[in-house]
GROMACS .gro file of N, CA and C in nm:
model
  441
    1UNK      N    1   0.086  -0.118   0.000
    1UNK     CA    2   0.000   0.000   0.000
    1UNK      C    3   0.090   0.124   0.000
    2UNK      N    4   0.055   0.223  -0.084
    2UNK     CA    5   0.137   0.345  -0.086
    2UNK      C    6   0.130   0.414   0.050
    3UNK      N    7   0.231   0.495   0.082
    3UNK     CA    8   0.228   0.565   0.210
    3UNK      C    9   0.103   0.651   0.222
    4UNK      N   10   0.050   0.655   0.344
    4UNK     CA   11  -0.072   0.731   0.370
    4UNK      C   12  -0.043   0.881   0.365
    5UNK      N   13  -0.121   0.952   0.285
    5UNK     CA   14  -0.113   1.098   0.276
    5UNK      C   15  -0.253   1.151   0.302
    6UNK      N   16  -0.273   1.210   0.418
    6UNK     CA   17  -0.407   1.256   0.456
    6UNK      C   18  -0.463   1.358   0.358
    7UNK      N   19  -0.381   1.450   0.311
    7UNK     CA   20  -0.431   1.553   0.218
    7UNK      C   21  -0.474   1.491   0.085
    8UNK      N   22  -0.398   1.394   0.038
    8UNK     CA   23  -0.433   1.326  -0.087
    8UNK      C   24  -0.564   1.247  -0.070
    9UNK      N   25  -0.578   1.179   0.043
    9UNK     CA   26  -0.699   1.100   0.070
    9UNK      C   27  -0.820   1.193   0.083
   10UNK      N   28  -0.802   1.306   0.151
   10UNK     CA   29  -0.911   1.404   0.166
   10UNK      C   30  -0.954   1.457   0.028
   11UNK      N   31  -0.857   1.487  -0.056
   11UNK     CA   32  -0.887   1.535  -0.191
   11UNK      C   33  -0.964   1.429  -0.270
   12UNK      N   34  -0.923   1.303  -0.259
   12UNK     CA   35  -0.994   1.193  -0.324
   12UNK      C   36  -1.140   1.190  -0.279
   13UNK      N   37  -1.162   1.198  -0.148
   13UNK     CA   38  -1.298   1.192  -0.094
   13UNK      C   39  -1.380   1.313  -0.138
   14UNK      N   40  -1.320   1.429  -0.144
   14UNK     CA   41  -1.392   1.549  -0.190
   14UNK      C   42  -1.432   1.535  -0.337
   15UNK      N   43  -1.344   1.477  -0.419
   15UNK     CA   44  -1.378   1.453  -0.560
   15UNK      C   45  -1.488   1.348  -0.571
   16UNK      N   46  -1.483   1.246  -0.484
   16UNK     CA   47  -1.587   1.142  -0.481
   16UNK      C   48  -1.723   1.203  -0.449
   17UNK      N   49  -1.729   1.293  -0.352
   17UNK     CA   50  -1.855   1.360  -0.319
   17UNK      C   51  -1.900   1.446  -0.437
   18UNK      N   52  -1.808   1.519  -0.498
   18UNK     CA   53  -1.842   1.610  -0.607
   18UNK      C   54  -1.902   1.538  -0.728
   19UNK      N   55  -1.859   1.414  -0.754
   19UNK     CA   56  -1.910   1.342  -0.871
   19UNK      C   57  -2.061   1.316  -0.858
   20UNK      N   58  -2.113   1.311  -0.733
   20UNK     CA   59  -2.256   1.292  -0.714
   20UNK      C   60  -2.336   1.413  -0.762
   21UNK      N   61  -2.270   1.525  -0.780
   21UNK     CA   62  -2.338   1.647  -0.823
   21UNK      C   63  -2.324   1.670  -0.974
   22UNK      N   64  -2.282   1.568  -1.046
   22UNK     CA   65  -2.265   1.582  -1.191
   22UNK      C   66  -2.366   1.496  -1.265
   23UNK      N   67  -2.396   1.531  -1.388
   23UNK     CA   68  -2.488   1.448  -1.465
   23UNK      C   69  -2.427   1.315  -1.510
   24UNK      N   70  -2.298   1.296  -1.491
   24UNK     CA   71  -2.232   1.173  -1.536
   24UNK      C   72  -2.202   1.080  -1.419
   25UNK      N   73  -2.287   1.080  -1.318
   25UNK     CA   74  -2.267   0.998  -1.199
   25UNK      C   75  -2.237   0.853  -1.231
   26UNK      N   76  -2.321   0.791  -1.314
   26UNK     CA   77  -2.309   0.647  -1.336
   26UNK      C   78  -2.179   0.607  -1.406
   27UNK      N   79  -2.121   0.696  -1.482
   27UNK     CA   80  -1.996   0.662  -1.550
   27UNK      C   81  -1.874   0.713  -1.475
   28UNK      N   82  -1.877   0.837  -1.431
   28UNK     CA   83  -1.761   0.897  -1.365
   28UNK      C   84  -1.732   0.838  -1.227
   29UNK      N   85  -1.835   0.792  -1.158
   29UNK     CA   86  -1.816   0.743  -1.021
   29UNK      C   87  -1.739   0.611  -1.016
   30UNK      N   88  -1.747   0.530  -1.120
   30UNK     CA   89  -1.683   0.398  -1.115
   30UNK      C   90  -1.531   0.406  -1.100
   31UNK      N   91  -1.470   0.515  -1.143
   31UNK     CA   92  -1.326   0.530  -1.130
   31UNK      C   93  -1.282   0.534  -0.983
   32UNK      N   94  -1.373   0.563  -0.893
   32UNK     CA   95  -1.341   0.571  -0.751
   32UNK      C   96  -1.346   0.435  -0.682
   33UNK      N   97  -1.397   0.334  -0.749
   33UNK     CA   98  -1.420   0.202  -0.689
   33UNK      C   99  -1.334   0.095  -0.756
   34UNK      N  100  -1.291  -0.002  -0.676
   34UNK     CA  101  -1.224  -0.119  -0.734
   34UNK      C  102  -1.328  -0.198  -0.814
   35UNK      N  103  -1.281  -0.282  -0.904
   35UNK     CA  104  -1.371  -0.360  -0.989
   35UNK      C  105  -1.461  -0.453  -0.908
   36UNK      N  106  -1.412  -0.497  -0.792
   36UNK     CA  107  -1.491  -0.588  -0.709
   36UNK      C  108  -1.548  -0.518  -0.584
   37UNK      N  109  -1.561  -0.388  -0.589
   37UNK     CA  110  -1.610  -0.311  -0.474
   37UNK      C  111  -1.750  -0.355  -0.432
   38UNK      N  112  -1.779  -0.334  -0.306
   38UNK     CA  113  -1.909  -0.365  -0.248
   38UNK      C  114  -1.966  -0.237  -0.190
   39UNK      N  115  -2.092  -0.209  -0.221
   39UNK     CA  116  -2.162  -0.094  -0.165
   39UNK      C  117  -2.286  -0.145  -0.094
   40UNK      N  118  -2.299  -0.111   0.035
   40UNK     CA  119  -2.409  -0.157   0.118
   40UNK      C  120  -2.497  -0.038   0.154
   41UNK      N  121  -2.625  -0.047   0.123
   41UNK     CA  122  -2.724   0.053   0.161
   41UNK      C  123  -2.803  -0.007   0.277
   42UNK      N  124  -2.769   0.035   0.399
   42UNK     CA  125  -2.832  -0.024   0.519
   42UNK      C  126  -2.981   0.008   0.528
   43UNK      N  127  -3.022   0.128   0.487
   43UNK     CA  128  -3.162   0.168   0.502
   43UNK      C  129  -3.256   0.082   0.419
   44UNK      N  130  -3.215   0.044   0.299
   44UNK     CA  131  -3.299  -0.038   0.212
   44UNK      C  132  -3.250  -0.183   0.206
   45UNK      N  133  -3.150  -0.216   0.289
   45UNK     CA  134  -3.098  -0.352   0.298
   45UNK      C  135  -3.062  -0.407   0.160
   46UNK      N  136  -2.982  -0.327   0.088
   46UNK     CA  137  -2.939  -0.368  -0.045
   46UNK      C  138  -2.787  -0.368  -0.051
   47UNK      N  139  -2.732  -0.462  -0.124
   47UNK     CA  140  -2.588  -0.471  -0.143
   47UNK      C  141  -2.560  -0.482  -0.292
   48UNK      N  142  -2.464  -0.403  -0.338
   48UNK     CA  143  -2.424  -0.402  -0.479
   48UNK      C  144  -2.278  -0.445  -0.485
   49UNK      N  145  -2.248  -0.539  -0.574
   49UNK     CA  146  -2.114  -0.595  -0.584
   49UNK      C  147  -2.058  -0.577  -0.725
   50UNK      N  148  -1.942  -0.517  -0.732
   50UNK     CA  149  -1.872  -0.504  -0.859
   50UNK      C  150  -1.921  -0.389  -0.944
   51UNK      N  151  -1.840  -0.352  -1.042
   51UNK     CA  152  -1.871  -0.238  -1.127
   51UNK      C  153  -2.005  -0.249  -1.198
   52UNK      N  154  -2.041  -0.369  -1.243
   52UNK     CA  155  -2.167  -0.383  -1.317
   52UNK      C  156  -2.286  -0.347  -1.229
   53UNK      N  157  -2.291  -0.399  -1.107
   53UNK     CA  158  -2.404  -0.368  -1.018
   53UNK      C  159  -2.399  -0.224  -0.969
   54UNK      N  160  -2.278  -0.173  -0.943
   54UNK     CA  161  -2.266  -0.033  -0.902
   54UNK      C  162  -2.315   0.059  -1.013
   55UNK      N  163  -2.273   0.031  -1.135
   55UNK     CA  164  -2.317   0.113  -1.249
   55UNK      C  165  -2.468   0.110  -1.262
   56UNK      N  166  -2.527  -0.007  -1.252
   56UNK     CA  167  -2.674  -0.018  -1.263
   56UNK      C  168  -2.743   0.060  -1.152
   57UNK      N  169  -2.690   0.054  -1.031
   57UNK     CA  170  -2.748   0.129  -0.920
   57UNK      C  171  -2.736   0.279  -0.941
   58UNK      N  172  -2.618   0.325  -0.981
   58UNK     CA  173  -2.599   0.468  -1.005
   58UNK      C  174  -2.684   0.516  -1.122
   59UNK      N  175  -2.696   0.432  -1.224
   59UNK     CA  176  -2.779   0.468  -1.342
   59UNK      C  177  -2.926   0.479  -1.299
   60UNK      N  178  -2.973   0.386  -1.217
   60UNK     CA  179  -3.110   0.392  -1.168
   60UNK      C  180  -3.132   0.519  -1.086
   61UNK      N  181  -3.033   0.556  -1.007
   61UNK     CA  182  -3.043   0.680  -0.929
   61UNK      C  183  -3.062   0.799  -1.022
   62UNK      N  184  -2.984   0.805  -1.129
   62UNK     CA  185  -2.996   0.914  -1.226
   62UNK      C  186  -3.134   0.917  -1.291
   63UNK      N  187  -3.192   0.800  -1.312
   63UNK     CA  188  -3.321   0.792  -1.379
   63UNK      C  189  -3.439   0.830  -1.289
   64UNK      N  190  -3.431   0.795  -1.161
   64UNK     CA  191  -3.547   0.817  -1.074
   64UNK      C  192  -3.539   0.944  -0.990
   65UNK      N  193  -3.420   1.002  -0.979
   65UNK     CA  194  -3.405   1.124  -0.899
   65UNK      C  195  -3.354   1.239  -0.985
   66UNK      N  196  -3.397   1.358  -0.952
   66UNK     CA  197  -3.351   1.480  -1.019
   66UNK      C  198  -3.295   1.574  -0.913
   67UNK      N  199  -3.225   1.675  -0.959
   67UNK     CA  200  -3.173   1.780  -0.871
   67UNK      C  201  -3.091   1.725  -0.756
   68UNK      N  202  -3.013   1.622  -0.782
   68UNK     CA  203  -2.931   1.562  -0.676
   68UNK      C  204  -2.822   1.660  -0.635
   69UNK      N  205  -2.814   1.685  -0.506
   69UNK     CA  206  -2.708   1.770  -0.449
   69UNK      C  207  -2.655   1.698  -0.326
   70UNK      N  208  -2.528   1.674  -0.325
   70UNK     CA  209  -2.464   1.611  -0.210
   70UNK      C  210  -2.360   1.709  -0.156
   71UNK      N  211  -2.369   1.736  -0.028
   71UNK     CA  212  -2.271   1.822   0.037
   71UNK      C  213  -2.208   1.746   0.153
   72UNK      N  214  -2.081   1.769   0.171
   72UNK     CA  215  -2.007   1.703   0.277
   72UNK      C  216  -1.993   1.798   0.395
   73UNK      N  217  -2.036   1.752   0.512
   73UNK     CA  218  -2.026   1.835   0.632
   73UNK      C  219  -1.903   1.801   0.715
   74UNK      N  220  -1.854   1.679   0.703
   74UNK     CA  221  -1.736   1.642   0.780
   74UNK      C  222  -1.674   1.516   0.720
   75UNK      N  223  -1.544   1.509   0.728
   75UNK     CA  224  -1.470   1.391   0.683
   75UNK      C  225  -1.371   1.351   0.791
   76UNK      N  226  -1.372   1.225   0.827
   76UNK     CA  227  -1.270   1.169   0.914
   76UNK      C  228  -1.187   1.076   0.827
   77UNK      N  229  -1.059   1.102   0.820
   77UNK     CA  230  -0.973   1.031   0.726
   77UNK      C  231  -0.870   0.948   0.802
   78UNK      N  232  -0.854   0.824   0.760
   78UNK     CA  233  -0.752   0.737   0.815
   78UNK      C  234  -0.682   0.662   0.704
   79UNK      N  235  -0.579   0.586   0.737
   79UNK     CA  236  -0.504   0.514   0.634
   79UNK      C  237  -0.587   0.411   0.557
   80UNK      N  238  -0.680   0.344   0.624
   80UNK     CA  239  -0.756   0.238   0.558
   80UNK      C  240  -0.905   0.269   0.547
   81UNK      N  241  -0.952   0.374   0.616
   81UNK     CA  242  -1.095   0.405   0.620
   81UNK      C  243  -1.117   0.556   0.616
   82UNK      N  244  -1.237   0.592   0.579
   82UNK     CA  245  -1.283   0.731   0.593
   82UNK      C  246  -1.430   0.726   0.629
   83UNK      N  247  -1.475   0.826   0.701
   83UNK     CA  248  -1.616   0.841   0.733
   83UNK      C  249  -1.657   0.978   0.683
   84UNK      N  250  -1.761   0.980   0.602
   84UNK     CA  251  -1.812   1.106   0.546
   84UNK      C  252  -1.951   1.131   0.601
   85UNK      N  253  -1.970   1.251   0.657
   85UNK     CA  254  -2.103   1.295   0.700
   85UNK      C  255  -2.157   1.382   0.589
   86UNK      N  256  -2.263   1.335   0.523
   86UNK     CA  257  -2.314   1.399   0.403
   86UNK      C  258  -2.459   1.445   0.421
   87UNK      N  259  -2.497   1.542   0.340
   87UNK     CA  260  -2.637   1.579   0.325
   87UNK      C  261  -2.671   1.551   0.179
   88UNK      N  262  -2.780   1.480   0.159
   88UNK     CA  263  -2.823   1.436   0.026
   88UNK      C  264  -2.960   1.497   0.002
   89UNK      N  265  -2.972   1.579  -0.102
   89UNK     CA  266  -3.098   1.642  -0.140
   89UNK      C  267  -3.131   1.597  -0.282
   90UNK      N  268  -3.258   1.568  -0.307
   90UNK     CA  269  -3.300   1.527  -0.441
   90UNK      C  270  -3.450   1.543  -0.455
   91UNK      N  271  -3.497   1.530  -0.577
   91UNK     CA  272  -3.639   1.533  -0.609
   91UNK      C  273  -3.673   1.403  -0.681
   92UNK      N  274  -3.786   1.345  -0.644
   92UNK     CA  275  -3.829   1.221  -0.707
   92UNK      C  276  -3.879   1.252  -0.848
   93UNK      N  277  -3.810   1.197  -0.947
   93UNK     CA  278  -3.850   1.213  -1.086
   93UNK      C  279  -3.949   1.103  -1.123
   94UNK      N  280  -3.915   0.980  -1.086
   94UNK     CA  281  -3.998   0.862  -1.112
   94UNK      C  282  -4.012   0.784  -0.982
   95UNK      N  283  -4.133   0.755  -0.937
   95UNK     CA  284  -4.148   0.675  -0.815
   95UNK      C  285  -4.076   0.540  -0.830
   96UNK      N  286  -4.016   0.494  -0.722
   96UNK     CA  287  -3.941   0.368  -0.722
   96UNK      C  288  -3.960   0.298  -0.588
   97UNK      N  289  -3.920   0.173  -0.583
   97UNK     CA  290  -3.929   0.091  -0.462
   97UNK      C  291  -4.068   0.102  -0.402
   98UNK      N  292  -4.078   0.153  -0.280
   98UNK     CA  293  -4.207   0.158  -0.211
   98UNK      C  294  -4.277   0.293  -0.228
   99UNK      N  295  -4.231   0.375  -0.319
   99UNK     CA  296  -4.288   0.510  -0.335
   99UNK      C  297  -4.410   0.509  -0.426
  100UNK      N  298  -4.517   0.574  -0.383
  100UNK     CA  299  -4.637   0.583  -0.466
  100UNK      C  300  -4.623   0.694  -0.571
  101UNK      N  301  -4.713   0.696  -0.665
  101UNK     CA  302  -4.715   0.797  -0.770
  101UNK      C  303  -4.717   0.938  -0.710
  102UNK      N  304  -4.779   0.954  -0.594
  102UNK     CA  305  -4.790   1.087  -0.532
  102UNK      C  306  -4.654   1.143  -0.489
  103UNK      N  307  -4.549   1.062  -0.489
  103UNK     CA  308  -4.416   1.112  -0.453
  103UNK      C  309  -4.347   1.183  -0.569
  104UNK      N  310  -4.400   1.166  -0.690
  104UNK     CA  311  -4.339   1.228  -0.809
  104UNK      C  312  -4.332   1.380  -0.790
  105UNK      N  313  -4.216   1.435  -0.813
  105UNK     CA  314  -4.196   1.579  -0.804
  105UNK      C  315  -4.169   1.631  -0.664
  106UNK      N  316  -4.172   1.545  -0.564
  106UNK     CA  317  -4.147   1.588  -0.427
  106UNK      C  318  -3.997   1.581  -0.396
  107UNK      N  319  -3.953   1.679  -0.319
  107UNK     CA  320  -3.813   1.686  -0.278
  107UNK      C  321  -3.796   1.624  -0.140
  108UNK      N  322  -3.677   1.577  -0.114
  108UNK     CA  323  -3.643   1.525   0.018
  108UNK      C  324  -3.497   1.554   0.049
  109UNK      N  325  -3.465   1.550   0.176
  109UNK     CA  326  -3.328   1.567   0.224
  109UNK      C  327  -3.300   1.459   0.326
  110UNK      N  328  -3.176   1.416   0.329
  110UNK     CA  329  -3.140   1.320   0.432
  110UNK      C  330  -2.996   1.342   0.475
  111UNK      N  331  -2.971   1.311   0.600
  111UNK     CA  332  -2.835   1.308   0.652
  111UNK      C  333  -2.786   1.165   0.635
  112UNK      N  334  -2.666   1.153   0.586
  112UNK     CA  335  -2.612   1.024   0.549
  112UNK      C  336  -2.472   1.009   0.607
  113UNK      N  337  -2.445   0.896   0.666
  113UNK     CA  338  -2.312   0.864   0.713
  113UNK      C  339  -2.259   0.752   0.626
  114UNK      N  340  -2.144   0.773   0.567
  114UNK     CA  341  -2.086   0.673   0.478
  114UNK      C  342  -1.949   0.631   0.530
  115UNK      N  343  -1.935   0.503   0.556
  115UNK     CA  344  -1.807   0.446   0.595
  115UNK      C  345  -1.743   0.387   0.470
  116UNK      N  346  -1.622   0.431   0.440
  116UNK     CA  347  -1.550   0.387   0.322
  116UNK      C  348  -1.426   0.310   0.366
  117UNK      N  349  -1.405   0.194   0.304
  117UNK     CA  350  -1.284   0.115   0.325
  117UNK      C  351  -1.203   0.120   0.196
  118UNK      N  352  -1.074   0.150   0.209
  118UNK     CA  353  -0.989   0.165   0.092
  118UNK      C  354  -0.914   0.038   0.059
  119UNK      N  355  -0.896   0.017  -0.071
  119UNK     CA  356  -0.815  -0.094  -0.120
  119UNK      C  357  -0.668  -0.052  -0.119
  120UNK      N  358  -0.581  -0.146  -0.148
  120UNK     CA  359  -0.437  -0.118  -0.153
  120UNK      C  360  -0.404  -0.006  -0.250
  121UNK      N  361  -0.478   0.005  -0.360
  121UNK     CA  362  -0.448   0.108  -0.461
  121UNK      C  363  -0.511   0.244  -0.429
  122UNK      N  364  -0.579   0.254  -0.314
  122UNK     CA  365  -0.636   0.382  -0.272
  122UNK      C  366  -0.780   0.405  -0.315
  123UNK      N  367  -0.833   0.317  -0.401
  123UNK     CA  368  -0.973   0.330  -0.440
  123UNK      C  369  -1.063   0.267  -0.335
  124UNK      N  370  -1.192   0.287  -0.349
  124UNK     CA  371  -1.289   0.235  -0.253
  124UNK      C  372  -1.313   0.087  -0.280
  125UNK      N  373  -1.293   0.006  -0.176
  125UNK     CA  374  -1.320  -0.137  -0.186
  125UNK      C  375  -1.458  -0.170  -0.129
  126UNK      N  376  -1.502  -0.089  -0.033
  126UNK     CA  377  -1.631  -0.113   0.031
  126UNK      C  378  -1.684   0.020   0.084
  127UNK      N  379  -1.813   0.041   0.063
  127UNK     CA  380  -1.880   0.158   0.119
  127UNK      C  381  -2.008   0.114   0.187
  128UNK      N  382  -2.034   0.169   0.303
  128UNK     CA  383  -2.156   0.138   0.376
  128UNK      C  384  -2.228   0.268   0.407
  129UNK      N  385  -2.350   0.282   0.354
  129UNK     CA  386  -2.431   0.402   0.373
  129UNK      C  387  -2.536   0.376   0.480
  130UNK      N  388  -2.547   0.468   0.575
  130UNK     CA  389  -2.645   0.457   0.683
  130UNK      C  390  -2.722   0.589   0.689
  131UNK      N  391  -2.855   0.578   0.684
  131UNK     CA  392  -2.941   0.696   0.694
  131UNK      C  393  -3.079   0.652   0.741
  132UNK      N  394  -3.163   0.750   0.773
  132UNK     CA  395  -3.296   0.724   0.827
  132UNK      C  396  -3.398   0.715   0.713
  133UNK      N  397  -3.431   0.595   0.674
  133UNK     CA  398  -3.527   0.572   0.566
  133UNK      C  399  -3.665   0.628   0.601
  134UNK      N  400  -3.706   0.615   0.726
  134UNK     CA  401  -3.838   0.663   0.768
  134UNK      C  402  -3.850   0.814   0.747
  135UNK      N  403  -3.742   0.887   0.773
  135UNK     CA  404  -3.745   1.032   0.753
  135UNK      C  405  -3.772   1.067   0.607
  136UNK      N  406  -3.708   0.995   0.517
  136UNK     CA  407  -3.731   1.018   0.373
  136UNK      C  408  -3.877   0.987   0.338
  137UNK      N  409  -3.927   0.874   0.386
  137UNK     CA  410  -4.065   0.835   0.356
  137UNK      C  411  -4.165   0.933   0.416
  138UNK      N  412  -4.134   0.992   0.530
  138UNK     CA  413  -4.222   1.095   0.588
  138UNK      C  414  -4.222   1.219   0.501
  139UNK      N  415  -4.105   1.262   0.455
  139UNK     CA  416  -4.096   1.381   0.370
  139UNK      C  417  -4.174   1.364   0.240
  140UNK      N  418  -4.179   1.240   0.191
  140UNK     CA  419  -4.248   1.213   0.066
  140UNK      C  420  -4.395   1.177   0.085
  141UNK      N  421  -4.443   1.180   0.210
  141UNK     CA  422  -4.583   1.155   0.237
  141UNK      C  423  -4.623   1.008   0.240
  142UNK      N  424  -4.525   0.918   0.241
  142UNK     CA  425  -4.555   0.775   0.245
  142UNK      C  426  -4.587   0.731   0.388
  143UNK      N  427  -4.516   0.788   0.483
  143UNK     CA  428  -4.541   0.763   0.626
  143UNK      C  429  -4.589   0.892   0.692
  144UNK      N  430  -4.671   0.881   0.795
  144UNK     CA  431  -4.712   1.002   0.866
  144UNK      C  432  -4.592   1.065   0.936
  145UNK      N  433  -4.596   1.197   0.952
  145UNK     CA  434  -4.490   1.269   1.021
  145UNK      C  435  -4.484   1.235   1.167
  146UNK      N  436  -4.376   1.275   1.230
  146UNK     CA  437  -4.361   1.252   1.374
  146UNK      C  438  -4.461   1.336   1.451
  147UNK      N  439  -4.511   1.283   1.564
  147UNK     CA  440  -4.608   1.360   1.643
  147UNK      C  441  -4.544   1.482   1.706
   0.00000   0.00000   0.00000
């Protein structure tokens, strides 16, 4: 593994966050991941393995969501891991998963914690996303709001 450089790793993570704000998410993002990378979405209990599944997931995101904006509020950087505290804002373009037609055109925001594990070459080997699914469903009118 190359020597750990915190500034270089921070720059990598900042570029990784920035790619989520581009229209080329599904193609440009794959450069950040190893070919056998694993991405785990804890809120929806989904796991994506390898470039083919990651590409399909990112492509689906581009198709069903509009106005995606991801901002990074904090980064903790280490030699083998990073933790990113993110804010994810988007608008439902096409209802998906458990979303009804009434969610079309509605915006939502979520706070997201992403744990990233790095491969020997410095790319992402594993990412685990954790966020409050119920909060998103409340914002979209699928679940009642908190009392």
